[in-house]
């Protein structure tokens, strides 16, 4: 569960940074890739049944 929470917190932080920059702000490729990796990691953790 801890790993899931950490990954989810990072996703939320990226979302918040994007919101803070305003709607017209373009997400950098680096941030988008980072977010995609985190989402995959989060999905993998939640579907594997690691929520003990």
PDB file of C-alpha atoms in Angstrom:
ATOM      1  CA  UNK A   1       0.000   0.000   0.000  1.00  0.00           C
ATOM      2  CA  UNK A   2       2.850   2.363   0.849  1.00  0.00           C
ATOM      3  CA  UNK A   3       4.318   2.161  -2.663  1.00  0.00           C
ATOM      4  CA  UNK A   4       0.886   2.859  -4.167  1.00  0.00           C
ATOM      5  CA  UNK A   5       0.425   5.886  -1.941  1.00  0.00           C
ATOM      6  CA  UNK A   6       3.817   7.287  -2.903  1.00  0.00           C
ATOM      7  CA  UNK A   7       3.137   6.871  -6.620  1.00  0.00           C
ATOM      8  CA  UNK A   8      -0.346   8.348  -6.270  1.00  0.00           C
ATOM      9  CA  UNK A   9       1.023  11.306  -4.319  1.00  0.00           C
ATOM     10  CA  UNK A  10       3.530  11.990  -7.104  1.00  0.00           C
ATOM     11  CA  UNK A  11       0.758  11.874  -9.713  1.00  0.00           C
ATOM     12  CA  UNK A  12      -1.290  14.333  -7.676  1.00  0.00           C
ATOM     13  CA  UNK A  13       1.701  16.634  -7.294  1.00  0.00           C
ATOM     14  CA  UNK A  14       2.256  16.700 -11.054  1.00  0.00           C
ATOM     15  CA  UNK A  15      -1.454  17.449 -11.574  1.00  0.00           C
ATOM     16  CA  UNK A  16      -1.256  20.290  -9.062  1.00  0.00           C
ATOM     17  CA  UNK A  17       1.829  21.764 -10.732  1.00  0.00           C
ATOM     18  CA  UNK A  18       0.027  21.742 -14.064  1.00  0.00           C
ATOM     19  CA  UNK A  19      -3.034  23.419 -12.511  1.00  0.00           C
ATOM     20  CA  UNK A  20      -0.871  26.025 -10.801  1.00  0.00           C
ATOM     21  CA  UNK A  21       0.712  26.992 -14.107  1.00  0.00           C
ATOM     22  CA  UNK A  22      -2.680  27.698 -15.659  1.00  0.00           C
ATOM     23  CA  UNK A  23      -4.629  26.023 -18.423  1.00  0.00           C
ATOM     24  CA  UNK A  24      -2.619  27.524 -21.250  1.00  0.00           C
ATOM     25  CA  UNK A  25       0.600  26.061 -19.900  1.00  0.00           C
ATOM     26  CA  UNK A  26       2.029  23.236 -21.979  1.00  0.00           C
ATOM     27  CA  UNK A  27       3.118  20.139 -20.115  1.00  0.00           C
ATOM     28  CA  UNK A  28       6.733  19.398 -20.950  1.00  0.00           C
ATOM     29  CA  UNK A  29       7.578  16.071 -22.564  1.00  0.00           C
ATOM     30  CA  UNK A  30       9.609  15.191 -19.496  1.00  0.00           C
ATOM     31  CA  UNK A  31       6.667  15.730 -17.184  1.00  0.00           C
ATOM     32  CA  UNK A  32       4.272  13.894 -19.476  1.00  0.00           C
ATOM     33  CA  UNK A  33       6.592  10.880 -19.710  1.00  0.00           C
ATOM     34  CA  UNK A  34       7.144  10.957 -15.960  1.00  0.00           C
ATOM     35  CA  UNK A  35       3.398  11.023 -15.401  1.00  0.00           C
ATOM     36  CA  UNK A  36       2.776   8.161 -17.830  1.00  0.00           C
ATOM     37  CA  UNK A  37       5.417   6.043 -16.089  1.00  0.00           C
ATOM     38  CA  UNK A  38       3.883   6.778 -12.699  1.00  0.00           C
ATOM     39  CA  UNK A  39       0.400   5.908 -13.944  1.00  0.00           C
ATOM     40  CA  UNK A  40       1.660   2.581 -15.313  1.00  0.00           C
ATOM     41  CA  UNK A  41       3.469   1.888 -12.052  1.00  0.00           C
ATOM     42  CA  UNK A  42       0.364   2.781 -10.050  1.00  0.00           C
ATOM     43  CA  UNK A  43      -1.834   0.514 -12.186  1.00  0.00           C
ATOM     44  CA  UNK A  44       0.656  -2.330 -11.919  1.00  0.00           C
ATOM     45  CA  UNK A  45       0.776  -1.993  -8.141  1.00  0.00           C
ATOM     46  CA  UNK A  46      -2.986  -1.797  -7.703  1.00  0.00           C
ATOM     47  CA  UNK A  47      -3.831  -4.646 -10.086  1.00  0.00           C
ATOM     48  CA  UNK A  48      -1.134  -6.994  -8.787  1.00  0.00           C
ATOM     49  CA  UNK A  49      -2.904  -7.163  -5.449  1.00  0.00           C
ATOM     50  CA  UNK A  50      -0.120  -5.508  -3.490  1.00  0.00           C
ATOM     51  CA  UNK A  51      -2.731  -3.687  -1.435  1.00  0.00           C
ATOM     52  CA  UNK A  52      -2.087  -5.630   1.758  1.00  0.00           C
TER      53      UNK A  52
END
